[in-house]
Tab-separated table of N, CA and C in Angstrom:
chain	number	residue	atom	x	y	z
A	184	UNK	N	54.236	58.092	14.574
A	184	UNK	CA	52.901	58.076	15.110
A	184	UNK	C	52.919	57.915	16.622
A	185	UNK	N	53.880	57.753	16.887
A	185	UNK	CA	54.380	57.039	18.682
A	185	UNK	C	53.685	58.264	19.411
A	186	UNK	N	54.593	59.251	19.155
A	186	UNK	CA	53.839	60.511	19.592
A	186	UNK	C	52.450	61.088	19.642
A	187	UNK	N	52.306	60.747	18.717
A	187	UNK	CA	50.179	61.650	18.330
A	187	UNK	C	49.897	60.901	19.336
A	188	UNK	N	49.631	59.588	19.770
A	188	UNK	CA	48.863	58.404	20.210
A	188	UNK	C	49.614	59.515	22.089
A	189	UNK	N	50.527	60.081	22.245
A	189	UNK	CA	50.769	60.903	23.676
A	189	UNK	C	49.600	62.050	23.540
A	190	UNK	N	49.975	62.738	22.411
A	190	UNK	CA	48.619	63.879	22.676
A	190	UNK	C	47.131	63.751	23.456
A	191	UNK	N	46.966	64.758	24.642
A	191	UNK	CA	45.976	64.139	25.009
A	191	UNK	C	44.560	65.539	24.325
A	192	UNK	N	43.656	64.846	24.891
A	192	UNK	CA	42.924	65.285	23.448
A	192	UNK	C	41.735	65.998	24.153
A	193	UNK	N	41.051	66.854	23.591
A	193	UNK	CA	40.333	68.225	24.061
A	193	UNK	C	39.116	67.170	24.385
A	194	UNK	N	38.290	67.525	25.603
A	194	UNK	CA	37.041	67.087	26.473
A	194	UNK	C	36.157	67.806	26.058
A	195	UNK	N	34.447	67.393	26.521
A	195	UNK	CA	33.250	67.706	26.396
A	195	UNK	C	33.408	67.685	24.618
A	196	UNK	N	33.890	67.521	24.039
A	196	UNK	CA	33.398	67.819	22.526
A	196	UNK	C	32.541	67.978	22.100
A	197	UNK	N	31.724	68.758	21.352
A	197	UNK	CA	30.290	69.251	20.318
A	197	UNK	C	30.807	69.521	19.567
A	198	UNK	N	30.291	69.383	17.771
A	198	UNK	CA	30.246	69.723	17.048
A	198	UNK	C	28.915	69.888	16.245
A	199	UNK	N	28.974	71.619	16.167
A	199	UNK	CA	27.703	71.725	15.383
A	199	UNK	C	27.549	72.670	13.743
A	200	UNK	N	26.858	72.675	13.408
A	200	UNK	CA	26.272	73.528	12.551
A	200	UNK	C	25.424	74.662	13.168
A	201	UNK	N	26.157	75.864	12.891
A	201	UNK	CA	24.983	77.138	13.344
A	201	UNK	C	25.019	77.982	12.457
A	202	UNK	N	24.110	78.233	12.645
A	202	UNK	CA	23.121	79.023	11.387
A	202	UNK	C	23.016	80.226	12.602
A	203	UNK	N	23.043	81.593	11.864
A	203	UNK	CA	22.379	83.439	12.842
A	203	UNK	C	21.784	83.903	11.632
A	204	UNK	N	20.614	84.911	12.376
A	204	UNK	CA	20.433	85.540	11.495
A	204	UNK	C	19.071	85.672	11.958
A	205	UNK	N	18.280	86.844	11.683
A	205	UNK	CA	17.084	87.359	11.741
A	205	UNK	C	15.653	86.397	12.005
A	206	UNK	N	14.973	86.023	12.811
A	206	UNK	CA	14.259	85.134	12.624
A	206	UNK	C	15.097	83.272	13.004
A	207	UNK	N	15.608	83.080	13.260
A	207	UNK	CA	16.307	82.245	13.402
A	207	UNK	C	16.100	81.774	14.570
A	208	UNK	N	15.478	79.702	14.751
A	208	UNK	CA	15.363	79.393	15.922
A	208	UNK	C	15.323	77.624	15.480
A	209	UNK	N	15.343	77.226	16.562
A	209	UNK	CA	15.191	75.814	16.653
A	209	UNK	C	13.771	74.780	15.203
A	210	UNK	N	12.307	76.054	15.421
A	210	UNK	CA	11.875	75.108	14.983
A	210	UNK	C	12.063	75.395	13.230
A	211	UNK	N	12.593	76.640	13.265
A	211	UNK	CA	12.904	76.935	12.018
A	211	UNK	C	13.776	76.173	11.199
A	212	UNK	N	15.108	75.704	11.736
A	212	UNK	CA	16.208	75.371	11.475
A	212	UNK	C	15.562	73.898	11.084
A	213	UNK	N	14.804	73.267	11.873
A	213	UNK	CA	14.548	72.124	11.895
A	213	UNK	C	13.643	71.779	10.370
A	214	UNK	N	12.977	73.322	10.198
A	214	UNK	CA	12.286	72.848	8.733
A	214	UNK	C	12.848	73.524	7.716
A	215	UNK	N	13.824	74.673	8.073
A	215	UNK	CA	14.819	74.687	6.673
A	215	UNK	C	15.898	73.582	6.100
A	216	UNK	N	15.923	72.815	6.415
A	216	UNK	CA	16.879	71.644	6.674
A	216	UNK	C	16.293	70.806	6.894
A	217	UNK	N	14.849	70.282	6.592
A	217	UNK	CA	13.867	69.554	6.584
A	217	UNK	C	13.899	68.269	7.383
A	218	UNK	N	14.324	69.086	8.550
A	218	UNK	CA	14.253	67.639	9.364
A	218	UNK	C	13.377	67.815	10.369
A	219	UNK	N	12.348	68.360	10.343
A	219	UNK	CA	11.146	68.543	11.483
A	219	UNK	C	10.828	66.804	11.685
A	220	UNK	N	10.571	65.963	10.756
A	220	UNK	CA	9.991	64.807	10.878
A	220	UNK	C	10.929	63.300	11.266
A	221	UNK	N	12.295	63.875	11.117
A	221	UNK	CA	13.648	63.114	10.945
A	221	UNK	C	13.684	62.534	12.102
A	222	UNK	N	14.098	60.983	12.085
A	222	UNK	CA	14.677	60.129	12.984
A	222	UNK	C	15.890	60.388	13.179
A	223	UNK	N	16.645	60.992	12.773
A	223	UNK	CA	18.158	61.587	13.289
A	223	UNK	C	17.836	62.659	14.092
A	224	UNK	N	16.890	63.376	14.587
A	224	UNK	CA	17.035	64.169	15.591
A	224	UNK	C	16.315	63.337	16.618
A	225	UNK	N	14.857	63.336	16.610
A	225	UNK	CA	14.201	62.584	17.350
A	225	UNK	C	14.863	61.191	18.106
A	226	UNK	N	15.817	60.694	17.329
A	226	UNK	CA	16.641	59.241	17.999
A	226	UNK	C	16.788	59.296	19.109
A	227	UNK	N	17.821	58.379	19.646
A	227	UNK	CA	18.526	58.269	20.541
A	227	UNK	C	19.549	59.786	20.747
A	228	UNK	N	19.856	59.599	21.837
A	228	UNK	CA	20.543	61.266	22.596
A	228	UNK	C	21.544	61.610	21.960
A	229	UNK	N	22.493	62.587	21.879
A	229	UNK	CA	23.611	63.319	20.762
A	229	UNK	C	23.194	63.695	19.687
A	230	UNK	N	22.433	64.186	19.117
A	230	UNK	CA	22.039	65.189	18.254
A	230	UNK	C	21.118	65.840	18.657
A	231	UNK	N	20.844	67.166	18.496
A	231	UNK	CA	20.110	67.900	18.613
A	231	UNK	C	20.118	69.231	18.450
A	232	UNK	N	18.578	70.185	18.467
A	232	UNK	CA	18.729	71.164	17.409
A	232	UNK	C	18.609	72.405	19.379
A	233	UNK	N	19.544	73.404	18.957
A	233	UNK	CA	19.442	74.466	20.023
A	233	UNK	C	19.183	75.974	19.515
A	234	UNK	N	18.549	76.533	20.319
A	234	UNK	CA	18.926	78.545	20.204
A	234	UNK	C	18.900	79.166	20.843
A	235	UNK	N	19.022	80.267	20.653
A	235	UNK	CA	18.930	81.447	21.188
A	235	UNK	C	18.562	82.754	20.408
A	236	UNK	N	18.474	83.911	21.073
A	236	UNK	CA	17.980	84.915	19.866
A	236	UNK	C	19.251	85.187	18.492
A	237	UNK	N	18.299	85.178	17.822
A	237	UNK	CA	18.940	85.240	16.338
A	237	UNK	C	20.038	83.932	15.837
A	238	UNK	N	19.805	82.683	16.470
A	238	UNK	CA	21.080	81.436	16.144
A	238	UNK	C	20.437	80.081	16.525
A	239	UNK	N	20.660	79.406	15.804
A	239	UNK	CA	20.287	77.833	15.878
A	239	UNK	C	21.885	77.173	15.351
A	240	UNK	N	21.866	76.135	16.502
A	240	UNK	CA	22.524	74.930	16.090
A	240	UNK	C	21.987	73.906	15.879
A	241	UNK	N	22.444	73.067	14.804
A	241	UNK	CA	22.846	71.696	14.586
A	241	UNK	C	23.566	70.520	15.244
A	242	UNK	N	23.244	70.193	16.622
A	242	UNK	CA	24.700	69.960	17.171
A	242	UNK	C	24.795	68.357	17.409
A	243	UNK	N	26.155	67.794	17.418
A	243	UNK	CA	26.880	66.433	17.867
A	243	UNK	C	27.218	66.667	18.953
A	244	UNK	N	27.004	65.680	20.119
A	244	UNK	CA	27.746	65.893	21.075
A	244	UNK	C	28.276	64.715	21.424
A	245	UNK	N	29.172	64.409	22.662
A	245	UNK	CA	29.608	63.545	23.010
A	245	UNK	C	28.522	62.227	23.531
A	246	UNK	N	27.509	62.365	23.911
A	246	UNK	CA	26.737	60.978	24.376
A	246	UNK	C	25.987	60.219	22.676
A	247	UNK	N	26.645	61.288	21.340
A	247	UNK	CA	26.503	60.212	20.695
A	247	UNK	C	27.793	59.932	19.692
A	248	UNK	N	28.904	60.174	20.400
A	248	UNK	CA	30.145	60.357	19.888
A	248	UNK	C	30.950	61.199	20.385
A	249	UNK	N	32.622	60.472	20.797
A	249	UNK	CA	33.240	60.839	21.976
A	249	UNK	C	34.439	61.756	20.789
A	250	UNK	N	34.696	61.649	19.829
A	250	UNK	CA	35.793	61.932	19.084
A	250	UNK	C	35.196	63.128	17.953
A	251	UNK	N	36.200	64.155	17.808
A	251	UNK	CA	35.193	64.876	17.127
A	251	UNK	C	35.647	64.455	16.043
A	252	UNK	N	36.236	63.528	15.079
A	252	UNK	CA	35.893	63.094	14.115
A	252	UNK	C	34.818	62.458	13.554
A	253	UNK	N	34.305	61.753	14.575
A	253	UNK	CA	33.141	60.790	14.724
A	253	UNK	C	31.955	61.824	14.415
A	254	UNK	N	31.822	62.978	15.472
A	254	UNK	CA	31.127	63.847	15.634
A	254	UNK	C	31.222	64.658	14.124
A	255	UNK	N	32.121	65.088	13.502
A	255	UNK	CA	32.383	66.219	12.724
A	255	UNK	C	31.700	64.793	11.356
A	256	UNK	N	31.940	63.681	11.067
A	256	UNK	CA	31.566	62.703	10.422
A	256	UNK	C	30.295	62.399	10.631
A	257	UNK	N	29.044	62.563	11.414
A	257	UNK	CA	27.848	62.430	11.848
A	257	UNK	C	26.734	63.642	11.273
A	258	UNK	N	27.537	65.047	11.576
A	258	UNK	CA	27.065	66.202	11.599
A	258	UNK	C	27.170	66.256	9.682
A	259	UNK	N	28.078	65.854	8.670
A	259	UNK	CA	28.431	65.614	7.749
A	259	UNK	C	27.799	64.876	6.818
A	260	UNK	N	27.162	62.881	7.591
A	260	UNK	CA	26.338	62.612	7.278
A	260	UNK	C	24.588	62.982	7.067
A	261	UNK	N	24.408	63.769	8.498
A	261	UNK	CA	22.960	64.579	8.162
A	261	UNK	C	22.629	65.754	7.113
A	262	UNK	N	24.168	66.720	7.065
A	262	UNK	CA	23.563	67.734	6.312
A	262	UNK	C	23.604	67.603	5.061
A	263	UNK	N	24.605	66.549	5.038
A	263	UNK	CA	25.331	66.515	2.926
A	263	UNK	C	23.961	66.192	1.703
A	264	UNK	N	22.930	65.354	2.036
A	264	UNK	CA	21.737	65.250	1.886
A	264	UNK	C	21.231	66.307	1.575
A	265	UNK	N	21.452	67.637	2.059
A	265	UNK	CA	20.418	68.755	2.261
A	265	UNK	C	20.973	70.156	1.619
A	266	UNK	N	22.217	69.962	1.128
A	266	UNK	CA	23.343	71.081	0.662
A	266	UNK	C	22.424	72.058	0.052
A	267	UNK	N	20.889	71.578	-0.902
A	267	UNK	CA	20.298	72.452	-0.858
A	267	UNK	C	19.899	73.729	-0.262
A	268	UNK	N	19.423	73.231	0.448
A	268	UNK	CA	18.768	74.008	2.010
A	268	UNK	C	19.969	74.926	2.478
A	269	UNK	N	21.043	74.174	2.327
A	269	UNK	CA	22.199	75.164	2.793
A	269	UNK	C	22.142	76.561	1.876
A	270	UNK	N	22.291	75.904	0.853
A	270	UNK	CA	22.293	77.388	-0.556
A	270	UNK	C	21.215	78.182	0.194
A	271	UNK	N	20.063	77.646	0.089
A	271	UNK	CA	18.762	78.471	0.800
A	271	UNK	C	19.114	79.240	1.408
A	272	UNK	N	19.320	78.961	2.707
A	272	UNK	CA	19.678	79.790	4.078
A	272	UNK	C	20.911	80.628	3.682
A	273	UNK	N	21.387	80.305	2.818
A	273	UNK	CA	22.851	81.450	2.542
A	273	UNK	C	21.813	82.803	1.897
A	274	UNK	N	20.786	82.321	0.530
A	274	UNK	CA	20.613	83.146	-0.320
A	274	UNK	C	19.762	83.582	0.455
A	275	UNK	N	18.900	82.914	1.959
A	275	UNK	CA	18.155	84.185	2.658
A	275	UNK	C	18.680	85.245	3.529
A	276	UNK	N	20.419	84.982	3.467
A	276	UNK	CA	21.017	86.207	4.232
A	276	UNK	C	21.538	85.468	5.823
A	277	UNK	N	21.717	84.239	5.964
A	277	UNK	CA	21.545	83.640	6.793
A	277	UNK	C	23.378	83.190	6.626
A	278	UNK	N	23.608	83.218	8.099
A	278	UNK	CA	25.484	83.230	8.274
A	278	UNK	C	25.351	81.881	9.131
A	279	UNK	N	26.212	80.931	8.330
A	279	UNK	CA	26.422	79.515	8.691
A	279	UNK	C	28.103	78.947	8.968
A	280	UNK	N	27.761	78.148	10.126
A	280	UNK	CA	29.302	77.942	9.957
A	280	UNK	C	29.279	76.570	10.503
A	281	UNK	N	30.241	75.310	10.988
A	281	UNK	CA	30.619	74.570	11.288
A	281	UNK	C	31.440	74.709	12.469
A	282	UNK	N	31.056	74.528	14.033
A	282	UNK	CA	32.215	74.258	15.034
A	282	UNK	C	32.210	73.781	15.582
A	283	UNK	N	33.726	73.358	15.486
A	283	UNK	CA	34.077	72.355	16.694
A	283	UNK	C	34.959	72.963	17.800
A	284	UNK	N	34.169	72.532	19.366
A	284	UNK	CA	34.028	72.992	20.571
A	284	UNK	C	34.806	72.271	21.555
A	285	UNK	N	35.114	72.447	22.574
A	285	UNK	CA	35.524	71.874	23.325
A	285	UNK	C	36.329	72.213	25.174
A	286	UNK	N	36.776	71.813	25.761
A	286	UNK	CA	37.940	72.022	26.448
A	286	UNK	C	38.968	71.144	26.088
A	287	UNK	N	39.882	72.474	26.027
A	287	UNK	CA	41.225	72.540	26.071
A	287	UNK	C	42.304	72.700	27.101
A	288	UNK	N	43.335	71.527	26.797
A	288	UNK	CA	44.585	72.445	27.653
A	288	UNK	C	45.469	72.670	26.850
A	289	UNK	N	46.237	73.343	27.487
A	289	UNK	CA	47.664	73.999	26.846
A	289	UNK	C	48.370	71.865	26.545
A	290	UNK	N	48.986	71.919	24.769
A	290	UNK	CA	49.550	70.711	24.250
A	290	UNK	C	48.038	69.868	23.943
A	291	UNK	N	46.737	70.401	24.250
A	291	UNK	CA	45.866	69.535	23.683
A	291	UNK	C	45.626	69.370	22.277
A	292	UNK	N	44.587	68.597	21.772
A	292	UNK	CA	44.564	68.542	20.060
A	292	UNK	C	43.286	67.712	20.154
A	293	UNK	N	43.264	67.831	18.759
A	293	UNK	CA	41.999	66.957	18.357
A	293	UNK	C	42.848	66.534	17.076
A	294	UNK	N	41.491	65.429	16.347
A	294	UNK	CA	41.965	65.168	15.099
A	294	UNK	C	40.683	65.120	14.002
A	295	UNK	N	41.143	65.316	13.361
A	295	UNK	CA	39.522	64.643	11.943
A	295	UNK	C	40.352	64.436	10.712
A	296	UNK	N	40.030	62.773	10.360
A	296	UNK	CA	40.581	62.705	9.283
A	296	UNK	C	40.099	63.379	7.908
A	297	UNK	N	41.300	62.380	7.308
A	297	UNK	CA	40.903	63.679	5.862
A	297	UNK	C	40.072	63.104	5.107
A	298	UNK	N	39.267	62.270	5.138
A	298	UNK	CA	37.692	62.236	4.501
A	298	UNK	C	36.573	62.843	5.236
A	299	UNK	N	37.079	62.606	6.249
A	299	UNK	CA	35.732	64.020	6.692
A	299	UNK	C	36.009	65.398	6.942
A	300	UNK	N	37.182	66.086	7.036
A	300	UNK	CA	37.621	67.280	6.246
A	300	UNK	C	37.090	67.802	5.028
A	301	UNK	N	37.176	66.335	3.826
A	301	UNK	CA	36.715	66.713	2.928
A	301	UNK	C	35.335	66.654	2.657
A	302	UNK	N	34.788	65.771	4.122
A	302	UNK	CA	33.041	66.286	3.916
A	302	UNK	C	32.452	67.868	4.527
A	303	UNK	N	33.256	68.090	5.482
A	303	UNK	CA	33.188	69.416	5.685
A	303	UNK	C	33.245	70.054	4.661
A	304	UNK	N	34.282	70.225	3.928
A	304	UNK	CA	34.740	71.001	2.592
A	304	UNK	C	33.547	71.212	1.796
A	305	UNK	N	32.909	69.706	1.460
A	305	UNK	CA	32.083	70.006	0.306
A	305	UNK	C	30.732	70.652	0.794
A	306	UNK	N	30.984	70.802	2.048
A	306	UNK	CA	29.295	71.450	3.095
A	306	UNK	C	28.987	72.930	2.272
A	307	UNK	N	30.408	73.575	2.015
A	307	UNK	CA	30.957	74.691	1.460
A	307	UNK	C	30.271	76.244	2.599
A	308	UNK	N	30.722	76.026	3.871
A	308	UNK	CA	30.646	76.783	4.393
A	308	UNK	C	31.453	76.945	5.739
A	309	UNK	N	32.441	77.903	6.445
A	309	UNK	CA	33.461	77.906	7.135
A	309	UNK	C	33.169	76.507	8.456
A	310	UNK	N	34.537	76.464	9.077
A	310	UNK	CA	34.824	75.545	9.890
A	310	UNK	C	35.794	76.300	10.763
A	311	UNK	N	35.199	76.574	12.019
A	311	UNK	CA	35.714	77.189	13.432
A	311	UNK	C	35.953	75.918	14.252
A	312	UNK	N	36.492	76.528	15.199
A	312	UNK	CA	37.403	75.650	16.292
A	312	UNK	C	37.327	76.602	17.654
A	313	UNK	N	36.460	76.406	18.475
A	313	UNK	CA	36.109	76.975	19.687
A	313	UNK	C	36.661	76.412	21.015
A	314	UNK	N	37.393	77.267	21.845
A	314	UNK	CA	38.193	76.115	22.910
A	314	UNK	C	37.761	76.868	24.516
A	315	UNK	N	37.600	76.259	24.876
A	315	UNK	CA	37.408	76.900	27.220
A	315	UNK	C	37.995	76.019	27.487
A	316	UNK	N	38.159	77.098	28.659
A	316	UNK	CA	39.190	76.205	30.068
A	316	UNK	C	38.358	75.172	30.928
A	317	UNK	N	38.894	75.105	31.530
A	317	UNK	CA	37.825	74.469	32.520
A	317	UNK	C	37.624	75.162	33.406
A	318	UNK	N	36.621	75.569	34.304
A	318	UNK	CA	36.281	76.689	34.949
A	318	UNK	C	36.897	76.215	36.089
A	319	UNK	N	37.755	77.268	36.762
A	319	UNK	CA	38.229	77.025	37.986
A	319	UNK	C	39.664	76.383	38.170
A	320	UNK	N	39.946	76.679	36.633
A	320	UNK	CA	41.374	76.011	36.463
A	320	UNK	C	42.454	77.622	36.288
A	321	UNK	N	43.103	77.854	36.899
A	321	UNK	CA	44.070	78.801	36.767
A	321	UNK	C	44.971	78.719	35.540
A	322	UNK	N	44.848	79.757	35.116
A	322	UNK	CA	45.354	80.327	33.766
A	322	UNK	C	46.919	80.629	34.244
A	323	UNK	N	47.466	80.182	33.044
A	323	UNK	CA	49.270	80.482	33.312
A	323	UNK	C	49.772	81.693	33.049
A	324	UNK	N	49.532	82.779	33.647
A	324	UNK	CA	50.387	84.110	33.329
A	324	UNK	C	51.261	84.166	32.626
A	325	UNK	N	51.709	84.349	31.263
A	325	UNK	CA	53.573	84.259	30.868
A	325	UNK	C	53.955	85.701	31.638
A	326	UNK	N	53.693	86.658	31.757
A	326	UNK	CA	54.146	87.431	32.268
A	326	UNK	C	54.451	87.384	34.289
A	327	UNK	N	53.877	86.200	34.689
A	327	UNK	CA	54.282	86.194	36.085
A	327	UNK	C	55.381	86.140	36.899
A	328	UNK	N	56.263	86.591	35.372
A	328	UNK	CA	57.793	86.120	36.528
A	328	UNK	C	58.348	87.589	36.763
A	329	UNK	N	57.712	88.459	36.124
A	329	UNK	CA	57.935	89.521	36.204
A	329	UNK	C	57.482	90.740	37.837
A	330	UNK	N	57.144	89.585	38.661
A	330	UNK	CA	56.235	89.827	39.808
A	330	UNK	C	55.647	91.378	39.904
């Protein structure tokens, strides 16, 4: 374990739930998933619902959880309640997934243990892993030695 505890570990973290698809937006998402009225969004800051045309997220972010286990365990606790709603939005043609976001460097990592793996699991819909640089950080050519 000496080692893991060296890994240093991917920044800005979000983890969300997004839902695409035709019609698809913030206040929608909020009442297919019946949380228009919910004290888990409305709370305190780190959760919240976003879009754009045709996509809504679900999202965790870091000001209410720095680890995306924490995060991927939060996002897990709100929807598992609602797995219904999930079926819903599948059987209306609606493409859902789970990701976790971040910056990365080259040897970075994250972690999520394996009970909330297995709450992901039972969400029963994919789990992506999205990574950026940091802007303004120079990218390592492997081919640069080749001048």
């Amino acid at each position: 374990m000496e080692s893991a505890a060296k890994v240093k570990l991917w920044s800005d973290l979000s983890t969300s739930l997004v839902v695409s698809g035709q019609e698809v937006d913030s206040a929608s998402l909020l009442t297919d998933l019946q949380l228009a009225d919910s004290q888990e969004i409305s709370g305190p800051g780190g959760v919240g619902v976003y879009s754009g045309p045709g996509w809504a997220t679900l999202t965790v972010d870091g000001r209410h959880a720095e680890s995306a286990d924490e995060q991927a365990a939060e996002l897990v606790r709100i929807i598992s309640p609602r797995k219904s709603a999930l079926e819903a939005l599948k059987k209306a043609g609606k493409s859902m997934k789970v990701d976790v976001s971040g910056v990365a460097e080259s040897g970075s990592g994250i972690g999520i243990s394996p009970q909330v793996l297995a709450g992901l699991a039972e969400l029963g819909v994919p789990v992506t892993f999205t990574t950026v640089r940091e802007s303004g950080e120079d990218e390592e050519d492997p081919l640069a030695w080749l001048g």
